[in-house]
CSV table of N, CA and C in Angstrom, one decimal:
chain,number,residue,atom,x,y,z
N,762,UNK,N,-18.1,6.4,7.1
N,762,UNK,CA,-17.5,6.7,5.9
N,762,UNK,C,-16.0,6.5,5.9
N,763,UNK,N,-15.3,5.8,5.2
N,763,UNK,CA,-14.3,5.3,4.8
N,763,UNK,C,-13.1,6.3,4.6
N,764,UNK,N,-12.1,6.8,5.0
N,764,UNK,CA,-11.5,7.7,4.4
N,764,UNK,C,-9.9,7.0,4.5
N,765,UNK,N,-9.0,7.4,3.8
N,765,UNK,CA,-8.0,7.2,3.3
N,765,UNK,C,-6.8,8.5,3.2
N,766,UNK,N,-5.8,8.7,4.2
N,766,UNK,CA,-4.9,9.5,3.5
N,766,UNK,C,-3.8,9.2,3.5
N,767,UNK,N,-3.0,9.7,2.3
N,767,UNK,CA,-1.4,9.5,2.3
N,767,UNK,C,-0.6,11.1,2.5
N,768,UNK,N,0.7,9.9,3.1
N,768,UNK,CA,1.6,11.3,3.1
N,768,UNK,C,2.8,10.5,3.2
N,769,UNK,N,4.1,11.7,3.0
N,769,UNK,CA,5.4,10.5,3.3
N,769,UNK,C,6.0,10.5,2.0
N,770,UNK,N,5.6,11.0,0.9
N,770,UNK,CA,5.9,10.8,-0.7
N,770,UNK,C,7.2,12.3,-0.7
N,771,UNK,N,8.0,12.0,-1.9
N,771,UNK,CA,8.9,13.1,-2.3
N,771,UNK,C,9.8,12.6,-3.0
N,772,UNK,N,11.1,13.6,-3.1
N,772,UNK,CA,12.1,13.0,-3.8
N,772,UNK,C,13.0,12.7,-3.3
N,773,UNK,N,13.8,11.4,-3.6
N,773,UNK,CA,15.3,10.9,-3.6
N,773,UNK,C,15.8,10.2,-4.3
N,774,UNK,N,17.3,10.1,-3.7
N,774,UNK,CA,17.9,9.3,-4.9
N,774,UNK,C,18.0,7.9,-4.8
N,775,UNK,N,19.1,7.5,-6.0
N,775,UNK,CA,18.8,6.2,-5.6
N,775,UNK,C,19.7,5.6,-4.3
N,776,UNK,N,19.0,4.4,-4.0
N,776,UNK,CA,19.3,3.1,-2.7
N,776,UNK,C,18.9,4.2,-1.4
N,777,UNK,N,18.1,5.5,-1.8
N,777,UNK,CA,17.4,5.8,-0.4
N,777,UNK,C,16.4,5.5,0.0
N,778,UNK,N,16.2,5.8,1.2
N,778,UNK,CA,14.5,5.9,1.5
N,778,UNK,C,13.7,6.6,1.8
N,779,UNK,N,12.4,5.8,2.1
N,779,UNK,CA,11.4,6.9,2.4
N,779,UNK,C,10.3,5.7,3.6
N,780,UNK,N,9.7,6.4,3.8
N,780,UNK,CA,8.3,5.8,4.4
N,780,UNK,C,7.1,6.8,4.5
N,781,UNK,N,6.6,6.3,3.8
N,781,UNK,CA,4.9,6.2,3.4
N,781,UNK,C,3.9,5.8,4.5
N,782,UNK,N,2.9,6.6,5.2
N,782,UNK,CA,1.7,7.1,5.6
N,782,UNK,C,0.6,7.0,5.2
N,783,UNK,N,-0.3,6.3,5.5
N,783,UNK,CA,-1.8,5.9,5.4
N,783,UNK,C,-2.6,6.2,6.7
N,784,UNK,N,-3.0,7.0,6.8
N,784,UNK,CA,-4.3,7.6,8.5
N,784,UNK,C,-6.0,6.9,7.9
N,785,UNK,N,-6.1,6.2,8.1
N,785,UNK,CA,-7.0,5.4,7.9
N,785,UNK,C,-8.3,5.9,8.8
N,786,UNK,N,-9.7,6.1,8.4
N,786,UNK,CA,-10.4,6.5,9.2
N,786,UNK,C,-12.0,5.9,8.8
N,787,UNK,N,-13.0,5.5,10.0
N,787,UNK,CA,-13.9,4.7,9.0
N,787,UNK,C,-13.8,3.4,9.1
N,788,UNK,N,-12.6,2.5,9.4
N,788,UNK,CA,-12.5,1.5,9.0
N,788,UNK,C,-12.0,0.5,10.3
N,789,UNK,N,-11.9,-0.8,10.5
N,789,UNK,CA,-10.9,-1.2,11.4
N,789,UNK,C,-10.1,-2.5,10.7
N,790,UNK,N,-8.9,-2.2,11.6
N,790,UNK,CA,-7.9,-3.2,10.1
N,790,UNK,C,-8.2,-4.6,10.1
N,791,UNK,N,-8.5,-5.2,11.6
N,791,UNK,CA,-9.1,-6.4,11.6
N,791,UNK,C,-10.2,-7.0,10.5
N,792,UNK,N,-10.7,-5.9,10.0
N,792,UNK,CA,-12.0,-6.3,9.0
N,792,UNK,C,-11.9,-6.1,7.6
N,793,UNK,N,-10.6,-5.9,7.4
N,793,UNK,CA,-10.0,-5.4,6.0
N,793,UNK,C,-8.8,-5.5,5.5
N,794,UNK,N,-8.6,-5.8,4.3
N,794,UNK,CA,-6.9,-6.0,3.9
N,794,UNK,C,-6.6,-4.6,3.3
N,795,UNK,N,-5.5,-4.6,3.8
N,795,UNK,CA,-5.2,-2.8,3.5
N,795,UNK,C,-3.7,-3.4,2.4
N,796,UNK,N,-3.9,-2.6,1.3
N,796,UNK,CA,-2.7,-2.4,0.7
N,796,UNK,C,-2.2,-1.1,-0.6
N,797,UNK,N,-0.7,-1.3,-0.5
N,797,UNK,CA,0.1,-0.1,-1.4
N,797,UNK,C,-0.7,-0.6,-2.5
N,798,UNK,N,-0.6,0.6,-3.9
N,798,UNK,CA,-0.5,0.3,-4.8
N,798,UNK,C,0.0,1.3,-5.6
N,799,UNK,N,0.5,1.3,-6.4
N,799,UNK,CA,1.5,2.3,-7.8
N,799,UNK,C,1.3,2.4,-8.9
N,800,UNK,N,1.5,3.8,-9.4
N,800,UNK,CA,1.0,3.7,-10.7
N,800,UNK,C,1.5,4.9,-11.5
N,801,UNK,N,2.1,4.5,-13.1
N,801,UNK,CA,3.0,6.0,-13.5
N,801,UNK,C,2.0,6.3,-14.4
N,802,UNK,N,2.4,7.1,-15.5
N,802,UNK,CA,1.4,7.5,-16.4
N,802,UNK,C,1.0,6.0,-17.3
N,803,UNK,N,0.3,6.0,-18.1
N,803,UNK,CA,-0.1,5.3,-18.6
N,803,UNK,C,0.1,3.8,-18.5
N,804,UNK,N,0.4,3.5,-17.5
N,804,UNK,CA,0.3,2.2,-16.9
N,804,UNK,C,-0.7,2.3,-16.5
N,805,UNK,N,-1.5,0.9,-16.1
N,805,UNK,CA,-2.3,-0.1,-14.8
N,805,UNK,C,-1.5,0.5,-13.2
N,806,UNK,N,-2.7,0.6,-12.3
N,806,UNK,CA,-2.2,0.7,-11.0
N,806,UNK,C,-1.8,-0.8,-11.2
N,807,UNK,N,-0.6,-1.3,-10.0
N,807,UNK,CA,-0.2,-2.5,-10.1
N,807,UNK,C,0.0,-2.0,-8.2
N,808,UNK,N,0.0,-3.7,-7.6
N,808,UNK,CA,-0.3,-4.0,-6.7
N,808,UNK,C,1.1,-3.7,-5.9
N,809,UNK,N,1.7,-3.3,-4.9
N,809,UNK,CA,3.3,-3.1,-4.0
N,809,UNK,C,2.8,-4.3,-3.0
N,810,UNK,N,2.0,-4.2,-2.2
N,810,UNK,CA,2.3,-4.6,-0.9
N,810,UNK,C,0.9,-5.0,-0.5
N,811,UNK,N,0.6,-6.2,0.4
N,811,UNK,CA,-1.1,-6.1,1.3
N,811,UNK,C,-0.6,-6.6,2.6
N,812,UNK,N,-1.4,-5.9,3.4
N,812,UNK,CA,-1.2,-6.5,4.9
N,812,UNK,C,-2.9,-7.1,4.8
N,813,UNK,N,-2.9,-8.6,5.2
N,813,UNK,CA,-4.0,-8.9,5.4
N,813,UNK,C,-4.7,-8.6,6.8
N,814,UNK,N,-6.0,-9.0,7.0
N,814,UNK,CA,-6.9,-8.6,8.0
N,814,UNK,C,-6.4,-9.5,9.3
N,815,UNK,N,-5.6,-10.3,9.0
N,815,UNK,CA,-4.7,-11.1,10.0
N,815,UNK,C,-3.2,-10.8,9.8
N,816,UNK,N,-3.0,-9.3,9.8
N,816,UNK,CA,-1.4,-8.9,9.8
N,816,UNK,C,-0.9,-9.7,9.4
N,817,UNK,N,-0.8,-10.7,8.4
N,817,UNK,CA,0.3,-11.5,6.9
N,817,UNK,C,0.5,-10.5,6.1
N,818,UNK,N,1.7,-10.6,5.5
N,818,UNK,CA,1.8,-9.7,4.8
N,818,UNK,C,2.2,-10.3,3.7
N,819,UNK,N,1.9,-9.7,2.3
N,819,UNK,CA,2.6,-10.3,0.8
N,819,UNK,C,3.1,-9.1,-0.1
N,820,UNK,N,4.0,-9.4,-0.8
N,820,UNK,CA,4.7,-8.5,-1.9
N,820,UNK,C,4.7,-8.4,-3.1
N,821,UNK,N,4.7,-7.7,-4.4
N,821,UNK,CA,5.0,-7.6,-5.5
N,821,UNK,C,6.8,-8.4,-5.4
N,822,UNK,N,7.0,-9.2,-6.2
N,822,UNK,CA,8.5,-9.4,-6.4
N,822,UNK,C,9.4,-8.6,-6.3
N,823,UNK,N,8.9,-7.2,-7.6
N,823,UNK,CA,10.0,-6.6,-7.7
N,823,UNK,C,10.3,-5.2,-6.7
N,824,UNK,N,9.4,-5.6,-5.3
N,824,UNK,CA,10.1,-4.8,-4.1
N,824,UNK,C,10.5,-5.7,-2.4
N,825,UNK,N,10.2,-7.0,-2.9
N,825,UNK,CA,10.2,-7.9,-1.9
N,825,UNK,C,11.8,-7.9,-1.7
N,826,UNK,N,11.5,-7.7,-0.3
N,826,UNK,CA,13.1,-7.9,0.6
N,826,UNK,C,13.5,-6.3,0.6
N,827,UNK,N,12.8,-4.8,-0.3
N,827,UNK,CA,13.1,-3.9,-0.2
N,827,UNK,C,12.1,-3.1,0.5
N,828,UNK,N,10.9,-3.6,0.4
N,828,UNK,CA,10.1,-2.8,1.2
N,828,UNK,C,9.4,-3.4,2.1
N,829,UNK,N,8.4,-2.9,3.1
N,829,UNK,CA,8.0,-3.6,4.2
N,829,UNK,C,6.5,-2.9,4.7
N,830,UNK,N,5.5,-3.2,4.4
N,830,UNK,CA,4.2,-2.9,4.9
N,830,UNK,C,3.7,-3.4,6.2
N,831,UNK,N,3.6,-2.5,7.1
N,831,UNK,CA,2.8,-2.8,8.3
N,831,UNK,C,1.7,-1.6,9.1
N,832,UNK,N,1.3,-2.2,9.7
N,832,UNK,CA,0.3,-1.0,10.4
N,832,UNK,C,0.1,-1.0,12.0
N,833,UNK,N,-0.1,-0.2,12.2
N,833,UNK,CA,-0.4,0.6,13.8
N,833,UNK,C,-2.4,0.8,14.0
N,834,UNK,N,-2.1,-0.3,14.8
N,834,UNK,CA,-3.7,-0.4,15.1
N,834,UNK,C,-4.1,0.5,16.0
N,835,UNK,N,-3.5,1.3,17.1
N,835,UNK,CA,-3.6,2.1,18.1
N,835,UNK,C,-3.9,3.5,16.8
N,836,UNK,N,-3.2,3.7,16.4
N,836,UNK,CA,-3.2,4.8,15.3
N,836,UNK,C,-3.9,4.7,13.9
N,837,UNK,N,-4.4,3.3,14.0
N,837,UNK,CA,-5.3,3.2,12.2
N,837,UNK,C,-4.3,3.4,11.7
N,838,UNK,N,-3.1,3.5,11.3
N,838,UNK,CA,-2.3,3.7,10.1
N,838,UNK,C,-1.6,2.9,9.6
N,839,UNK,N,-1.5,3.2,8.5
N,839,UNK,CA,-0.8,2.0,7.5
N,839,UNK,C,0.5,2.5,7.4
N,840,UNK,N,1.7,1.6,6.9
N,840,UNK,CA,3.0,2.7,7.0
N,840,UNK,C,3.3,1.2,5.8
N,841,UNK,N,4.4,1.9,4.6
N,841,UNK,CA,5.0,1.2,3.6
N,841,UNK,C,6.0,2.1,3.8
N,842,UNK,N,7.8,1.1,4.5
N,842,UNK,CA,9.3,1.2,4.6
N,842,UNK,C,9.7,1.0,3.5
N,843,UNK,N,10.1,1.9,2.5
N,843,UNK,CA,10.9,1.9,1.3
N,843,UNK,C,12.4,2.0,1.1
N,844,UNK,N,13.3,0.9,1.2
N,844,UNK,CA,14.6,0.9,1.4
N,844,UNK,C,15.1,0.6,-0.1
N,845,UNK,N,16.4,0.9,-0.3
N,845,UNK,CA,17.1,0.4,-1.5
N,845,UNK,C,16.6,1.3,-3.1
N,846,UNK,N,16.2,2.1,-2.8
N,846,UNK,CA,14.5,2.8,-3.6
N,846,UNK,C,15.5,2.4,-5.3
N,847,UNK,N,15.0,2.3,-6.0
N,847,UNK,CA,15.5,2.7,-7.6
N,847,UNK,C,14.7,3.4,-8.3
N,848,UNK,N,15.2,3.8,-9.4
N,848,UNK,CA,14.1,4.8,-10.2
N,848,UNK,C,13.3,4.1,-10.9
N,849,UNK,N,13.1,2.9,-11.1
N,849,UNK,CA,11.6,1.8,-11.5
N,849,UNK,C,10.6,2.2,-10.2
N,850,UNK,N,11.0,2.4,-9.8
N,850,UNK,CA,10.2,2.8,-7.7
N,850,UNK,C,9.4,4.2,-8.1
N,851,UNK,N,9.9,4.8,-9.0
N,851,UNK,CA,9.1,6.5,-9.4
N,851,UNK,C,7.9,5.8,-9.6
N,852,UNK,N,6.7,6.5,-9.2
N,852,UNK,CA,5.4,6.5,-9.3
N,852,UNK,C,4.5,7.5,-8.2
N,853,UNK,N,3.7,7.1,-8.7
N,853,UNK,CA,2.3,8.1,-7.3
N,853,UNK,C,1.6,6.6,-6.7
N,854,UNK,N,1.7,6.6,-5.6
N,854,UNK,CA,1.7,5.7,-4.6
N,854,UNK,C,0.3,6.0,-4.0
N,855,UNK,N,-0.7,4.9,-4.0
N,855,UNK,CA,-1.7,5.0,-3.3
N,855,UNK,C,-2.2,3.9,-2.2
N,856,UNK,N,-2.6,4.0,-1.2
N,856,UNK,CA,-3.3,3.3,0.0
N,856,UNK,C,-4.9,3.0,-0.5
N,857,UNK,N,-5.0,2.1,-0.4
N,857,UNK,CA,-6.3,0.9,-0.6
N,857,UNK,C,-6.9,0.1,0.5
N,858,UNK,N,-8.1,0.0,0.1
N,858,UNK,CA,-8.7,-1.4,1.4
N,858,UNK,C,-9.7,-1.5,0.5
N,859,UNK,N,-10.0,-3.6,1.1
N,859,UNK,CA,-11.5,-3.5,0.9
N,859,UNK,C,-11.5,-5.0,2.0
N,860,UNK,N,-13.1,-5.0,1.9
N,860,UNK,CA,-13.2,-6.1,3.1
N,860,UNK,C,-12.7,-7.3,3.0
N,861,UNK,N,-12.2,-7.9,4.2
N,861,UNK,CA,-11.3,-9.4,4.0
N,861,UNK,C,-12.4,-10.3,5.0
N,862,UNK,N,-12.3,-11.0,4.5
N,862,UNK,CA,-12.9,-12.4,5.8
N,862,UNK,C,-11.6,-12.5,6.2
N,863,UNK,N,-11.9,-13.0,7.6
N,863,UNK,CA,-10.7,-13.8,8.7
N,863,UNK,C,-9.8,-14.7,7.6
N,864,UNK,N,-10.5,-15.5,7.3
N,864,UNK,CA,-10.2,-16.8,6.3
N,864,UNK,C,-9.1,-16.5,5.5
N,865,UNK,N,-8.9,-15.5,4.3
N,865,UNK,CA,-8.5,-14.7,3.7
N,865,UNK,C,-7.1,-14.9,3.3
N,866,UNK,N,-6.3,-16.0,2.7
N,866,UNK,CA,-4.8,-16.2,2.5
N,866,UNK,C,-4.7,-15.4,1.1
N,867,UNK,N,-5.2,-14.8,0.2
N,867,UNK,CA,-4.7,-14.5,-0.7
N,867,UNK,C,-3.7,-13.5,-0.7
N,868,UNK,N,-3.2,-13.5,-2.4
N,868,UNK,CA,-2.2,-12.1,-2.7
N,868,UNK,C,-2.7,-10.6,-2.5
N,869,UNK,N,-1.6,-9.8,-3.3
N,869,UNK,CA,-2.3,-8.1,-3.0
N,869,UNK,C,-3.5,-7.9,-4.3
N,870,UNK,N,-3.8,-9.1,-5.1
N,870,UNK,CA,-5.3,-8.9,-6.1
N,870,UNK,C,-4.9,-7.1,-7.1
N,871,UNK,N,-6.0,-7.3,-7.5
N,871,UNK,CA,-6.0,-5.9,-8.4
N,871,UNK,C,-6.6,-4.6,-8.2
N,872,UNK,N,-6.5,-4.2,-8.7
N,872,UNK,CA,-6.9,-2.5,-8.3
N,872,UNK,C,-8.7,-3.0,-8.4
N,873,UNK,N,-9.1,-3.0,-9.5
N,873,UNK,CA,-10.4,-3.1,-8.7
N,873,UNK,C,-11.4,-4.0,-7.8
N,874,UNK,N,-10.6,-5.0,-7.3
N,874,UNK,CA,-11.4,-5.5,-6.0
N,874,UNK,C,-11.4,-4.7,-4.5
N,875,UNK,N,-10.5,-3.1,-5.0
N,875,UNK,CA,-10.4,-2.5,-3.7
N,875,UNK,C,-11.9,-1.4,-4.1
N,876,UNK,N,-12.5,-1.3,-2.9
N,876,UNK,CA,-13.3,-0.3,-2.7
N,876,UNK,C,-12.9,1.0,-2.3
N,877,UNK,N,-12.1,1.3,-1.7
N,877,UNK,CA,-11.4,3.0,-0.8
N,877,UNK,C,-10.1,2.9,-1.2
N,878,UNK,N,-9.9,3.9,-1.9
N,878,UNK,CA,-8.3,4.5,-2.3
N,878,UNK,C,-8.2,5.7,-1.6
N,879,UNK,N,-6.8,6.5,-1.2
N,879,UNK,CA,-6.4,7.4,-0.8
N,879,UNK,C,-6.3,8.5,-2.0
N,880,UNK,N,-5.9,9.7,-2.0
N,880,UNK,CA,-5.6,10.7,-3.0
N,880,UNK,C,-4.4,10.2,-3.9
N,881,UNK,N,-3.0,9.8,-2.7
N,881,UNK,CA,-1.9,9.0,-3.4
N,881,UNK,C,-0.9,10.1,-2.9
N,882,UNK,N,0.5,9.7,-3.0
N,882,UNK,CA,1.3,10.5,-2.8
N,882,UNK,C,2.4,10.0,-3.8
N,883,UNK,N,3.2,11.1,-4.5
N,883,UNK,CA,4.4,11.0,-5.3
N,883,UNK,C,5.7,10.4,-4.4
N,884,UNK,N,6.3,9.6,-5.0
N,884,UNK,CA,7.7,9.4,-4.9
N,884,UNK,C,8.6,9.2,-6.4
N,885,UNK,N,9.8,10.0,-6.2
N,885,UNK,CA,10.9,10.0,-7.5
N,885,UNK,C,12.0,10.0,-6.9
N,886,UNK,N,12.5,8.8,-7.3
N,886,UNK,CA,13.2,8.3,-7.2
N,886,UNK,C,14.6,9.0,-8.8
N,887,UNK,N,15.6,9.3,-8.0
N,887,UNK,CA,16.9,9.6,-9.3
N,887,UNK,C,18.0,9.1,-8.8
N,888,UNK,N,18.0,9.1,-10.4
N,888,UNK,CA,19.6,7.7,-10.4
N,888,UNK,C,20.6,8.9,-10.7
């Protein structure tokens, strides 16, 4: 059974950071593309970040060069480095996977080609 948690979420202001926690359990990264994804009220979850099943990693534009997704295979955990943060960055942040072939060059795709989401964790960001 697949489980998913976050942690690492809270408040700050702007151009700070944070880093974000995924304890992944259930799963092995090699056999899955794990990625962020965000979402405020009444939006679409929209895609942050994917590390593929071959540690590549790809970005939404509007955090590329500010944030940085990687994972710890010793520990299953996924970690998303949030640097430079702005208040467009406010949302509830969730950890995702679903299965990748080796093969697998694509982007971070859409919310529902993922199978396992985490609970999510808040970040607010103030200007």
């Amino acid at each position: 059974q697949v489980q998913l948690v976050e942690s690492g979420g809270g408040s700050v202001q702007a151009g700070g950071s944070l880093r974000l926690s995924c304890a992944a359990s259930g799963l092995t990264f090699s056999n899955y593309c794990m990625a962020w994804f965000r979402q405020t009220q009444g939006k679409e979850r929209e895609g942050v970040a994917i590390a593929l099943s071959t540690g590549s990693t790809s970005y939404a534009d509007s955090v590329k060069g500010r944030f940085t997704i990687s994972q710890d295979n010793a520990k299953n955990t996924l970690y998303l480095e949030m640097n430079s943060l702005k208040a467009e960055d406010t949302a509830m942040y969730y950890c995702a996977a679903r299965r990748c072939a080796w093969w697998y060059r694509g982007g971070i795709g859409l919310a529902y080609e993922y199978n396992y989401w985490g609970q999510g964790t808040q970040v607010t960001v103030s200007s």
